[in-house]
PDB file of C-alpha atoms in Angstrom:
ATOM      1  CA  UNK A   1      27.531  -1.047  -9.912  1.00  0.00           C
ATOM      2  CA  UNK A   2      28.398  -4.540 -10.427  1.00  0.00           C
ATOM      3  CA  UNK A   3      31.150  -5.845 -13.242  1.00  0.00           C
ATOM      4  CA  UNK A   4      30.176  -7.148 -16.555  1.00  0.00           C
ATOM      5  CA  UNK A   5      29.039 -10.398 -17.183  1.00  0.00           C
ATOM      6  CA  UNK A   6      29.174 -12.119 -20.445  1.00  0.00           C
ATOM      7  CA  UNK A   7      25.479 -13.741 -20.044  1.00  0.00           C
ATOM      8  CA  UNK A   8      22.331 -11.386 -18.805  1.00  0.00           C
ATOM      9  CA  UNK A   9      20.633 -12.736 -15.576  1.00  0.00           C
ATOM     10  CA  UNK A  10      16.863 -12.373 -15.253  1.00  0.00           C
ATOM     11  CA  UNK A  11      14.265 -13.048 -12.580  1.00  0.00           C
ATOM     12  CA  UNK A  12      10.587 -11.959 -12.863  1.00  0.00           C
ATOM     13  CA  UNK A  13       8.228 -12.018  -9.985  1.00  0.00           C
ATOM     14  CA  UNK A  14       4.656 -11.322 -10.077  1.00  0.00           C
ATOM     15  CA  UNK A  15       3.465 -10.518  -6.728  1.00  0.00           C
ATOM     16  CA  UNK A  16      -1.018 -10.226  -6.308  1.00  0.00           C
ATOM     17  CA  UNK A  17      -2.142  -7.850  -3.668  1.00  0.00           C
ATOM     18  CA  UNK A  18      -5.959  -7.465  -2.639  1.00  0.00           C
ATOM     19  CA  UNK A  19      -5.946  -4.303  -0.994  1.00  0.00           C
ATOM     20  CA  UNK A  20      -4.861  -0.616  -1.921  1.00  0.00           C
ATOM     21  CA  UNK A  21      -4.449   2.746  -0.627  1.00  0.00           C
ATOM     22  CA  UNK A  22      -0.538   2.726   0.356  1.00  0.00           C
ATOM     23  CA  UNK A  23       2.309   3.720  -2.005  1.00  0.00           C
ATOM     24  CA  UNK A  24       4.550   1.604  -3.571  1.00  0.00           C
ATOM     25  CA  UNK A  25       8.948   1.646  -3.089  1.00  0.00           C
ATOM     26  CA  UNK A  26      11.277  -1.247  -4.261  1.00  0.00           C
ATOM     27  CA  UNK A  27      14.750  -1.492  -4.590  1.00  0.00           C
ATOM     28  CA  UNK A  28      17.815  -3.571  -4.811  1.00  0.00           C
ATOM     29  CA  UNK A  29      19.546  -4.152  -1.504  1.00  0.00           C
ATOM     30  CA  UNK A  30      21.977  -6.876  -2.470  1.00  0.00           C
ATOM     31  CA  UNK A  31      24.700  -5.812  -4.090  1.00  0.00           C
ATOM     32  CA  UNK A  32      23.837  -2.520  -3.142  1.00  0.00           C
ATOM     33  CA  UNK A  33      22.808   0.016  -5.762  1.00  0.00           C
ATOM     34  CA  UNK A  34      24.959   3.270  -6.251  1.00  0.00           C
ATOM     35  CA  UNK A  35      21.429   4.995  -5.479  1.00  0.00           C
ATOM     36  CA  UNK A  36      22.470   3.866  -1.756  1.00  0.00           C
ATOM     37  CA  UNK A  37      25.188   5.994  -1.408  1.00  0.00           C
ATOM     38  CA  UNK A  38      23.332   8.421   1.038  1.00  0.00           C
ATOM     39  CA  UNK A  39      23.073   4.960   3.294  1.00  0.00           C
ATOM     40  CA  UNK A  40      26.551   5.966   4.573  1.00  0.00           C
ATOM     41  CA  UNK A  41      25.964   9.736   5.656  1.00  0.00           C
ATOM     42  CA  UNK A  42      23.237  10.628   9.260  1.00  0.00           C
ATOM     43  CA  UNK A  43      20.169   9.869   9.770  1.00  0.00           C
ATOM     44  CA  UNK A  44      20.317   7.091   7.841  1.00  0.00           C
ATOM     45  CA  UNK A  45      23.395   5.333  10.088  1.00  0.00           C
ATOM     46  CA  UNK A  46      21.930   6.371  12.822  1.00  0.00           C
ATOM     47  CA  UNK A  47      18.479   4.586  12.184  1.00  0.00           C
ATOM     48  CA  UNK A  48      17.764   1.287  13.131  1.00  0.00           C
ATOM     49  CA  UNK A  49      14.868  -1.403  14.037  1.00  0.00           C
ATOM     50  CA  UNK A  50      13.311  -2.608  16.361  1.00  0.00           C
ATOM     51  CA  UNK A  51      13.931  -0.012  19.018  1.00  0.00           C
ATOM     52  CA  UNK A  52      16.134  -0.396  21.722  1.00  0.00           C
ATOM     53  CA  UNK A  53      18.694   2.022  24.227  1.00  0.00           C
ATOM     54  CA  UNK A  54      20.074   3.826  21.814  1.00  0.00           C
ATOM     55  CA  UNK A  55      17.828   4.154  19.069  1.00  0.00           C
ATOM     56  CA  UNK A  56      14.216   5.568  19.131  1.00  0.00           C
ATOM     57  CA  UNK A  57      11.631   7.991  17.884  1.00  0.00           C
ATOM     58  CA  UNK A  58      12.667   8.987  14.091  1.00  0.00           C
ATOM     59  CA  UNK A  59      15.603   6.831  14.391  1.00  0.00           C
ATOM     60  CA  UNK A  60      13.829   3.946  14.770  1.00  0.00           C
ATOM     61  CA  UNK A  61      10.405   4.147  12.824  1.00  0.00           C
ATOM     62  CA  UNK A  62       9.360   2.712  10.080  1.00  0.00           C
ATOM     63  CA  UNK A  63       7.319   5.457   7.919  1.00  0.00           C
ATOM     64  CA  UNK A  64       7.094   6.733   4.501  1.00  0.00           C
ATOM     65  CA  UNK A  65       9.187   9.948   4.032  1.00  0.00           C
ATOM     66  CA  UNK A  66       7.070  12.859   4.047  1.00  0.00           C
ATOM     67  CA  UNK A  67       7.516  16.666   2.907  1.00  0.00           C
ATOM     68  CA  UNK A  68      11.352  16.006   1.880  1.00  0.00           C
ATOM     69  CA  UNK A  69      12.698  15.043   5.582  1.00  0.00           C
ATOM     70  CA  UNK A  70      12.958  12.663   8.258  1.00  0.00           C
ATOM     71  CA  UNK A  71      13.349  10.040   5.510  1.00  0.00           C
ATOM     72  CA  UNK A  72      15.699   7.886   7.787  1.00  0.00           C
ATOM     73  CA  UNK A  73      13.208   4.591   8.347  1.00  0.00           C
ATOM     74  CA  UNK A  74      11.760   4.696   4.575  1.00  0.00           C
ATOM     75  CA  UNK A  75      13.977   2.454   2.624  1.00  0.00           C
ATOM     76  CA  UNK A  76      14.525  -0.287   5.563  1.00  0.00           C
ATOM     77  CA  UNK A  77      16.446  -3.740   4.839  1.00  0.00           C
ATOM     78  CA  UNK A  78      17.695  -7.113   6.304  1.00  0.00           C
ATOM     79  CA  UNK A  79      20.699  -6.473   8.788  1.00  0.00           C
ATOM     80  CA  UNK A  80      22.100  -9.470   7.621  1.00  0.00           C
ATOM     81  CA  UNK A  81      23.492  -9.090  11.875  1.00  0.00           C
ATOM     82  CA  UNK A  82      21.757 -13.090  12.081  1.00  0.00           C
ATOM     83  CA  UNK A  83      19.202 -11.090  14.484  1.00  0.00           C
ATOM     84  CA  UNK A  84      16.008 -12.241  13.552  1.00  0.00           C
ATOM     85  CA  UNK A  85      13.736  -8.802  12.485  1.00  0.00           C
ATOM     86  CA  UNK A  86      16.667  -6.654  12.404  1.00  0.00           C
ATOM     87  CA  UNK A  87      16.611  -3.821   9.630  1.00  0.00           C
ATOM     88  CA  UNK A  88      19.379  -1.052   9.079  1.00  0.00           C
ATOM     89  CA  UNK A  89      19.179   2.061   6.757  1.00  0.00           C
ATOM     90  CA  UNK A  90      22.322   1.428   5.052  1.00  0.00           C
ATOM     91  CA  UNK A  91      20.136   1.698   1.382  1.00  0.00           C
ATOM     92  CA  UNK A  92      19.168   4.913   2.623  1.00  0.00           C
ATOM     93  CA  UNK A  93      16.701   6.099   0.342  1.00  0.00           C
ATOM     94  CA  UNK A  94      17.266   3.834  -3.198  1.00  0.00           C
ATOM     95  CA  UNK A  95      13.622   2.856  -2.892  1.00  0.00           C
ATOM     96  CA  UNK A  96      13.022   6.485  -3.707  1.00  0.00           C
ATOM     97  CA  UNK A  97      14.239   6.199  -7.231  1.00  0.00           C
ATOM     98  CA  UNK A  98      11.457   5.969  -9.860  1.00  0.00           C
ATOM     99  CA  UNK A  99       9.642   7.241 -12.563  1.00  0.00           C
ATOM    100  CA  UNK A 100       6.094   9.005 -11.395  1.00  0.00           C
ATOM    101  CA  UNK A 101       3.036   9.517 -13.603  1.00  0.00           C
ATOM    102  CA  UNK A 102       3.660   7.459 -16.731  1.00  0.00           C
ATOM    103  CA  UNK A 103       1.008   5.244 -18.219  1.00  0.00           C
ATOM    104  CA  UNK A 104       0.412   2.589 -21.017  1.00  0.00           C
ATOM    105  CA  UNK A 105       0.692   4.103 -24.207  1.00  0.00           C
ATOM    106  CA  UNK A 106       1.948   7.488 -23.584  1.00  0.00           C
ATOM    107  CA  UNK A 107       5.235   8.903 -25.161  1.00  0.00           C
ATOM    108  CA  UNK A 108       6.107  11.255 -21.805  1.00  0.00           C
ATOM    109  CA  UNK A 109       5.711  11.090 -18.173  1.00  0.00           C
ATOM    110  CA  UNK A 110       3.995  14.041 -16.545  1.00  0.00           C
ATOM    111  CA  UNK A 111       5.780  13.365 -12.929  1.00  0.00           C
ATOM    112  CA  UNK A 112       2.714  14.081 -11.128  1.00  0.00           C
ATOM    113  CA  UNK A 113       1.058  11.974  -8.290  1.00  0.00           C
ATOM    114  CA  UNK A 114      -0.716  10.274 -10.812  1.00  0.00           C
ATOM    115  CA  UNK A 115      -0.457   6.472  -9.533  1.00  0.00           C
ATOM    116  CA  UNK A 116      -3.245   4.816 -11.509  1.00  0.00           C
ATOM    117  CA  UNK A 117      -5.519   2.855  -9.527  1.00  0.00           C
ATOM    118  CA  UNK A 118      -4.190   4.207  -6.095  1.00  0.00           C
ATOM    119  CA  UNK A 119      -6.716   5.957  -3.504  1.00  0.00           C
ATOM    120  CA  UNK A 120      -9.016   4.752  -0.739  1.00  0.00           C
ATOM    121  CA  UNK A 121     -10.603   1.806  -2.452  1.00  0.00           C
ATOM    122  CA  UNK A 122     -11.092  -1.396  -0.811  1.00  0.00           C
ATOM    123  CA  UNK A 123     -12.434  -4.858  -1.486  1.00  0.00           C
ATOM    124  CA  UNK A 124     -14.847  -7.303  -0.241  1.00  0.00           C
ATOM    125  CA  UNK A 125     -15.225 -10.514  -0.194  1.00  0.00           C
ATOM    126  CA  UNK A 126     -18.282 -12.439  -0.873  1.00  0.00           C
ATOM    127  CA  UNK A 127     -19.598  -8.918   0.106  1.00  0.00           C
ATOM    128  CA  UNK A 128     -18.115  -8.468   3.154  1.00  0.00           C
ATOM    129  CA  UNK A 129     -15.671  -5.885   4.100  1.00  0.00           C
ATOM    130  CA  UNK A 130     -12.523  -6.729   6.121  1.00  0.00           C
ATOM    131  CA  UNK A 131     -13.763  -5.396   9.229  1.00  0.00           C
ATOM    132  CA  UNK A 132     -17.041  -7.874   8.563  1.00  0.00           C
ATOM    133  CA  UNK A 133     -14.347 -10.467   8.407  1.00  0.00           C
ATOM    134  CA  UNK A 134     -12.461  -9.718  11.626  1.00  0.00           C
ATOM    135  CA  UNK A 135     -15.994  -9.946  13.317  1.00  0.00           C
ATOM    136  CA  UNK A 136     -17.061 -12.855  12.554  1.00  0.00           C
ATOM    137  CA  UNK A 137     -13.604 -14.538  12.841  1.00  0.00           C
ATOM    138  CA  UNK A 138     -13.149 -15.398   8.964  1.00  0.00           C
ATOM    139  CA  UNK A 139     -10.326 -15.996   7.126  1.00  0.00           C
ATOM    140  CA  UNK A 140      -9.491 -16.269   3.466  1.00  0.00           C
ATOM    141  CA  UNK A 141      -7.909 -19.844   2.478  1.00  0.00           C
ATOM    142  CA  UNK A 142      -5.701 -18.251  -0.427  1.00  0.00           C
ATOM    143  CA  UNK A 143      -6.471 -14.623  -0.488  1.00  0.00           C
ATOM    144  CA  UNK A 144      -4.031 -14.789  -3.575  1.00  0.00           C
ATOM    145  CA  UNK A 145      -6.336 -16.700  -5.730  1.00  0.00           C
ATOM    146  CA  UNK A 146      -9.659 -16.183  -4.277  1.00  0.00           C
ATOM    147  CA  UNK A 147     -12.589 -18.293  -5.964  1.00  0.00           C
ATOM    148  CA  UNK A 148     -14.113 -16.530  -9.282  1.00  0.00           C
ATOM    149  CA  UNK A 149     -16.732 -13.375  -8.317  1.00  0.00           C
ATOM    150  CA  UNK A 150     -16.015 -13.674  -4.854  1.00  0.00           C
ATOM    151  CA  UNK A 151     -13.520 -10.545  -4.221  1.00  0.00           C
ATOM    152  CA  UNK A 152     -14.459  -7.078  -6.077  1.00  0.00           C
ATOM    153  CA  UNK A 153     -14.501  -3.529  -5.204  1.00  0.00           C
ATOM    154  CA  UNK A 154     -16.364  -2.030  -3.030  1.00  0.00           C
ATOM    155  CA  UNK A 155     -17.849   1.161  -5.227  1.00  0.00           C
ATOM    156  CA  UNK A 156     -18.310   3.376  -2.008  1.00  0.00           C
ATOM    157  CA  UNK A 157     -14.567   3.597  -1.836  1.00  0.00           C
ATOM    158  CA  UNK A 158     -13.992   4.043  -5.338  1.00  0.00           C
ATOM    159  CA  UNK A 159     -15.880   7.226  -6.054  1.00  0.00           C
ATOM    160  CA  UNK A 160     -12.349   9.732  -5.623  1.00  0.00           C
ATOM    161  CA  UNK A 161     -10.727   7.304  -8.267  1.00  0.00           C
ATOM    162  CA  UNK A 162     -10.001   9.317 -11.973  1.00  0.00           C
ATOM    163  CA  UNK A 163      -8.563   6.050 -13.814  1.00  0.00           C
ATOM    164  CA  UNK A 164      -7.138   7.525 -17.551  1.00  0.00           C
ATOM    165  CA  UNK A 165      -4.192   7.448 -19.246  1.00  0.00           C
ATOM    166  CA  UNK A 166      -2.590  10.871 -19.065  1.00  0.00           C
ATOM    167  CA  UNK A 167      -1.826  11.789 -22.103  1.00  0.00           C
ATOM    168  CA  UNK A 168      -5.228  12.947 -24.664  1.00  0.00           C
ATOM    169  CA  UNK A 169      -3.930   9.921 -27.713  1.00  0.00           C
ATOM    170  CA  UNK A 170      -2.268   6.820 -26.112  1.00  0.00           C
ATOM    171  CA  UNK A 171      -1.210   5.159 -29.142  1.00  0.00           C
ATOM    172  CA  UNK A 172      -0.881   1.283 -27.263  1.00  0.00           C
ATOM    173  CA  UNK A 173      -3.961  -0.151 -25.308  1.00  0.00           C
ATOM    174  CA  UNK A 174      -2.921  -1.970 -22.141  1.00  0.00           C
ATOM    175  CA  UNK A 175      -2.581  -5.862 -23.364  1.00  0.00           C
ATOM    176  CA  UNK A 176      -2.731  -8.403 -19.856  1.00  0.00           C
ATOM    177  CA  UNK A 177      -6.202  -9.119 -19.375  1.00  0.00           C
ATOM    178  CA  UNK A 178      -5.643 -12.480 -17.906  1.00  0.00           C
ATOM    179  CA  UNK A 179      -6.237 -12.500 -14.055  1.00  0.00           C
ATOM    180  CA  UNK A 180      -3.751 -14.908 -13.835  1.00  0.00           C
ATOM    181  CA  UNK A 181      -0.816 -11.993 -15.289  1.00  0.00           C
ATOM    182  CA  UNK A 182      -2.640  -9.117 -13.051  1.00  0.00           C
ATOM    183  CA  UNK A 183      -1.280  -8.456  -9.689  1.00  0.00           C
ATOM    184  CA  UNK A 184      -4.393  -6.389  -8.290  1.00  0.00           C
ATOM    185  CA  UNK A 185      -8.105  -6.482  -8.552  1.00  0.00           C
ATOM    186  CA  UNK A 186      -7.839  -9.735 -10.626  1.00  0.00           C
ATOM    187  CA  UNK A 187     -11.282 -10.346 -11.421  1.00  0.00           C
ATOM    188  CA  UNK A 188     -12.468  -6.801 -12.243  1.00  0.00           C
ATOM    189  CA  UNK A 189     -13.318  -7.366 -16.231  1.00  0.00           C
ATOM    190  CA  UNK A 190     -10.618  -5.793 -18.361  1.00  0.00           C
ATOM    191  CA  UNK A 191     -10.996  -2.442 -19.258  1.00  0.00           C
ATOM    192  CA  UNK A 192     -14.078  -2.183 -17.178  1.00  0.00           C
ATOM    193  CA  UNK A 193     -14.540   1.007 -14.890  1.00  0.00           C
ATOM    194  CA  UNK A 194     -14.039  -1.677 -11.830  1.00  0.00           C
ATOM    195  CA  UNK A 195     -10.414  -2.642 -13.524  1.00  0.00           C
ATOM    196  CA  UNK A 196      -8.874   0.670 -11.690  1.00  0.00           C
ATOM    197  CA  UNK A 197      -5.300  -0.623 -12.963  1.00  0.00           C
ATOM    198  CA  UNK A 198      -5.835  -0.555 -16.298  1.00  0.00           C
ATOM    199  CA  UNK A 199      -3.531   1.974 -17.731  1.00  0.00           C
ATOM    200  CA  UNK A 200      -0.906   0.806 -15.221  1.00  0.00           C
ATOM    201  CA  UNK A 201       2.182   0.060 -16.628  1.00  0.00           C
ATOM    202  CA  UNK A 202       2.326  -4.002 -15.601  1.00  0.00           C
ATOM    203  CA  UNK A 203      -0.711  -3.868 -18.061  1.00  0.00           C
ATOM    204  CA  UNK A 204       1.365  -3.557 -20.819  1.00  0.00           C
ATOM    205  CA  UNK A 205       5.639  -4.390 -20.103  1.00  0.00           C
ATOM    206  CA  UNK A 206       7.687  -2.017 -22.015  1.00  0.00           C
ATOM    207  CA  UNK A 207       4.969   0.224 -23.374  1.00  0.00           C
ATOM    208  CA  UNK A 208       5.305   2.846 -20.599  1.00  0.00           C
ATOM    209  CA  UNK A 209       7.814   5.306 -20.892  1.00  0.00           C
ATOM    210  CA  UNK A 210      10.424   6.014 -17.432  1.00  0.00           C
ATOM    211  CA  UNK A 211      11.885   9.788 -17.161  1.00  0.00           C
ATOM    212  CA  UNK A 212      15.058   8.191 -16.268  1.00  0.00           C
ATOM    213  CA  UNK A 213      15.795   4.392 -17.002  1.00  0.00           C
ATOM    214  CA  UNK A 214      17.563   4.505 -13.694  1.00  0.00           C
ATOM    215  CA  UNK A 215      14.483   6.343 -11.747  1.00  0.00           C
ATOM    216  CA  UNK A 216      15.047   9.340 -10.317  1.00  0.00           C
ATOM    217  CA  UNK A 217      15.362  11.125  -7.208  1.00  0.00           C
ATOM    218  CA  UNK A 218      11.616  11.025  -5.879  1.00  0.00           C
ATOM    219  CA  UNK A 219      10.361  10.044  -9.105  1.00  0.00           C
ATOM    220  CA  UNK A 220       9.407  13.522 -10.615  1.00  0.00           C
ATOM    221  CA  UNK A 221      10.941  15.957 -12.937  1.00  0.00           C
ATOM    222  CA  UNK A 222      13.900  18.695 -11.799  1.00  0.00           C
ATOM    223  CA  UNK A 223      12.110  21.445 -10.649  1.00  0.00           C
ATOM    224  CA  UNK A 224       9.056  19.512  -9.319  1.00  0.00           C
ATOM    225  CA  UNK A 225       9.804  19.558  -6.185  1.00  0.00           C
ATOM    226  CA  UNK A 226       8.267  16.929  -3.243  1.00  0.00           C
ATOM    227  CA  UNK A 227       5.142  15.496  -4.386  1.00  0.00           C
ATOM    228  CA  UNK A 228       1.870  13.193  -3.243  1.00  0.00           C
ATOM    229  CA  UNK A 229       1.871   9.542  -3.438  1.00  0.00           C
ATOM    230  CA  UNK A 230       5.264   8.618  -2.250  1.00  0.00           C
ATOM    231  CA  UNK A 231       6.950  11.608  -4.444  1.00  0.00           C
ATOM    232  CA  UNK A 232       9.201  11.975  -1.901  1.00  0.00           C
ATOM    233  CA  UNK A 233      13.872  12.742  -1.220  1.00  0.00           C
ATOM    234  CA  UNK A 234      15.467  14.273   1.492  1.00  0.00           C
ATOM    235  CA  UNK A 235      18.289  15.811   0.127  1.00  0.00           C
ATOM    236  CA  UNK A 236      22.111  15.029   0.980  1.00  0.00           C
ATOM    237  CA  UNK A 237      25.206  16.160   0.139  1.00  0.00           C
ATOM    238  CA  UNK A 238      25.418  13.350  -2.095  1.00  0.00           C
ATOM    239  CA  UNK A 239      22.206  13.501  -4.342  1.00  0.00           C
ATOM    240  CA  UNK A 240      19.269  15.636  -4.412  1.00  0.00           C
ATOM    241  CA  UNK A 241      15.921  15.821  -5.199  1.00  0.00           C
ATOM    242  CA  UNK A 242      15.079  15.761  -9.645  1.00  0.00           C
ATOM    243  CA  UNK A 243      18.632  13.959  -9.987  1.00  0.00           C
ATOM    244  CA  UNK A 244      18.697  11.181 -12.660  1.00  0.00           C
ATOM    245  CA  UNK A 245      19.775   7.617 -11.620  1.00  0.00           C
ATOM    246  CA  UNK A 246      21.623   7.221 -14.996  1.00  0.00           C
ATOM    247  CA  UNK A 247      23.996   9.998 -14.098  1.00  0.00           C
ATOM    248  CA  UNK A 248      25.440   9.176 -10.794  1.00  0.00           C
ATOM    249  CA  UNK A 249      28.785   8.426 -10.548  1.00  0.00           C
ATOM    250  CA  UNK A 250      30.392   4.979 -10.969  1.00  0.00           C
ATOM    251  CA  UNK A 251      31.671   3.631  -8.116  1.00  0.00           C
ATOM    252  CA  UNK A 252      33.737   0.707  -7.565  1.00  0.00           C
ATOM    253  CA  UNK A 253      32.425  -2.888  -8.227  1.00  0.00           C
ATOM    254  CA  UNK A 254      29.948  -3.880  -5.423  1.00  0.00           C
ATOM    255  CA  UNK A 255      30.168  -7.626  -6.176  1.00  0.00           C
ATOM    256  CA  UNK A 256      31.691  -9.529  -9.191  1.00  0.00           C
ATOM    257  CA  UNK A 257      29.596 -12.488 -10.755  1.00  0.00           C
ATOM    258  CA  UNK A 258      31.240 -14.781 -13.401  1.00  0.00           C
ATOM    259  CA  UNK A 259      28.967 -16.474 -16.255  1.00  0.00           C
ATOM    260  CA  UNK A 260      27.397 -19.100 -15.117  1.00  0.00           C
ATOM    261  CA  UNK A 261      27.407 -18.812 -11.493  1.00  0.00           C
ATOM    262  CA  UNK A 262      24.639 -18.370  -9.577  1.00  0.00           C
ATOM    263  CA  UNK A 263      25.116 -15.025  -7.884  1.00  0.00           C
ATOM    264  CA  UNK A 264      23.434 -14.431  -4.576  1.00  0.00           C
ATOM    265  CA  UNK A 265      21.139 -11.059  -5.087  1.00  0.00           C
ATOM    266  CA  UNK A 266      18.572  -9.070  -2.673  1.00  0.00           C
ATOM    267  CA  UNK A 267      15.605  -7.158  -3.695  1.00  0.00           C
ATOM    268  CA  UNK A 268      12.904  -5.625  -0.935  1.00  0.00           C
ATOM    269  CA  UNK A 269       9.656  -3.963  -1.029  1.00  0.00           C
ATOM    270  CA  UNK A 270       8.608  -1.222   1.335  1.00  0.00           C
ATOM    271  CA  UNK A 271       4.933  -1.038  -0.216  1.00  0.00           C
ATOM    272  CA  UNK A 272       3.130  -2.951  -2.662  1.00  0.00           C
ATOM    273  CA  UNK A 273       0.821  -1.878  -5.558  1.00  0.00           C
ATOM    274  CA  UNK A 274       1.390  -4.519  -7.612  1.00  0.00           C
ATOM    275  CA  UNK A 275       3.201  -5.071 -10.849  1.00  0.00           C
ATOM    276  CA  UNK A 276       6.085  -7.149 -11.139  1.00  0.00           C
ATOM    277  CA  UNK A 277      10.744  -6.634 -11.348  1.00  0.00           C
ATOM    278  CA  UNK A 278      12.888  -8.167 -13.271  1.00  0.00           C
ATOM    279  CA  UNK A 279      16.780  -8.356 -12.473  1.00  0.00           C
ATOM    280  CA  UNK A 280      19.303  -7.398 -15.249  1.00  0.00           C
ATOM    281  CA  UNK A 281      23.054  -6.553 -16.101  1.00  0.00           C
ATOM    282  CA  UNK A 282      23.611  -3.303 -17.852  1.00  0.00           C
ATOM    283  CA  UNK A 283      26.318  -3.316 -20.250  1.00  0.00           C
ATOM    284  CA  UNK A 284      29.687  -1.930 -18.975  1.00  0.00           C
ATOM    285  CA  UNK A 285      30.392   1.291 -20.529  1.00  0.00           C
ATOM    286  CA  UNK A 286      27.287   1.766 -22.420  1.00  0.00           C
ATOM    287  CA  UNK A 287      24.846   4.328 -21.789  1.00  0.00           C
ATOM    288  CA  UNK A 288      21.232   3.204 -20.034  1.00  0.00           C
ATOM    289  CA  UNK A 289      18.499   3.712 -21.888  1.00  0.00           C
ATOM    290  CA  UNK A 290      14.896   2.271 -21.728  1.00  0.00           C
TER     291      UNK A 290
END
């Protein structure tokens, strides 16, 4: 929690990625979120990279959490210890906070592993595959803007993909068509069945719905349970799995910004999918909603 400010503070970052297949975890790190309390309990404070004497195996990997446990190494961020490459776990799992299965235009999320666009697929380049590209020793001069027509998808990989809204009636189409505002497969023609993000919510800011405006514990409904995709919480005896970010306690101020400074603020990424964040003050008090 941070103390109120009397002016909001915003940041947006679009990031472009060329390649899928891996799921996708963000969270503040600096001031740390209240969804970082579990940061302070074992394994997470007794995790840390790279390896060394007295940390290894679980305790020192960096890995997605799987089937509810040995989450330790899944939320990793900057020591600040001045040791260049040094992570802790002292997040613990706030990357783990989120709202699973909602999509452009639908009035309810379902929770499922539905992460539009997200399978096997892969790209080429100029028709060439990545591992055609290692062979013959080519690079890409800005694989973030890549000339017009020369990256799409490679259709063998696609065939698994199901790419629909899930709901039967969205009642808003997705609205960013410009490759310039999309952050994955750019030059797939919007709306086409090559544009595999298209009911993702970056297509369309604000007209997704969250379960929780806060995320919540492994991104899925109470009762879910551990899912696919990144669905994911080891409980503690702090939160659990299915528990709302909106409703966790208060705690006290973890920094306190006056208007007008220029506060000093952390975000990190363990996997990208694309999309963009945004940073912003809640009001004091007030309920979060949105």
């Amino acid at each position: 929690s941070t103390a109120p400010a009397k002016r909001p503070i915003m940041r947006q970052l679009a990031t472009l990625l060329l390649a899928s297949g891996a799921s996708g975890h963000a969270a503040l790190s600096f001031p740390r979120p209240r969804n970082a309390a579990d940061g302070s309990l074992a394994p997470w404070t007794s995790w840390a990279y790279p390896c060394d004497m007295t940390h290894s195996g679980a305790n020192c990997s960096i890995s997605f959490c799987e089937h509810g446990h040995d989450c330790q190494g899944s939320c990793p961020i900057a020591a600040r210890s001045g040791v260049k490459g040094a992570l802790t776990a002292s997040n613990g799992q706030a990357c783990y906070w989120f709202s699973n299965g909602c999509t452009v235009g639908c009035a309810r999320c379902d929770g499922s592993s539905n992460h539009v666009g997200h399978g096997s697929q892969r790209f080429l380049f100029k028709g060439m595959s990545a591992a055609a590209l290692r062979a013959r020793n080519l690079s890409i001069e800005d694989p973030f803007s890549p000339p017009p027509g020369a990256l799409a998808l490679n259709q063998t990989t696609a065939k698994s993909l199901a790419i629909a809204p899930n709901c039967a009636d969205p009642k808003t189409a997705p609205t960013v068509c410009d490759p310039r505002l999309r952050t994955a497969n750019t030059q797939a023609a919007c709306g086409s069945k090559e544009d595999v993000y298209y009911y993702s919510p970056w297509r369309a800011p604000g007209a997704a719905p969250v379960i929780d405006a806060c995320g919540m514990a492994g991104g899925r409904f109470p009762g879910q349970g551990v899912g696919g995709a990144g669905a994911q919480f080891q409980n503690s005896s702090v939160m659990r799995q299915g528990d709302a970010g909106s409703a966790l306690p208060r705690g006290p101020p973890a920094a306190v910004w006056r208007a007008g400074d220029s506060p000093e603020v952390g975000w990190t990424v363990m996997a990208n999918h694309g999309g963009g964040y945004a940073y912003r003050l809640g009001g004091g008090g007030r309920a979060v909603a949105g």
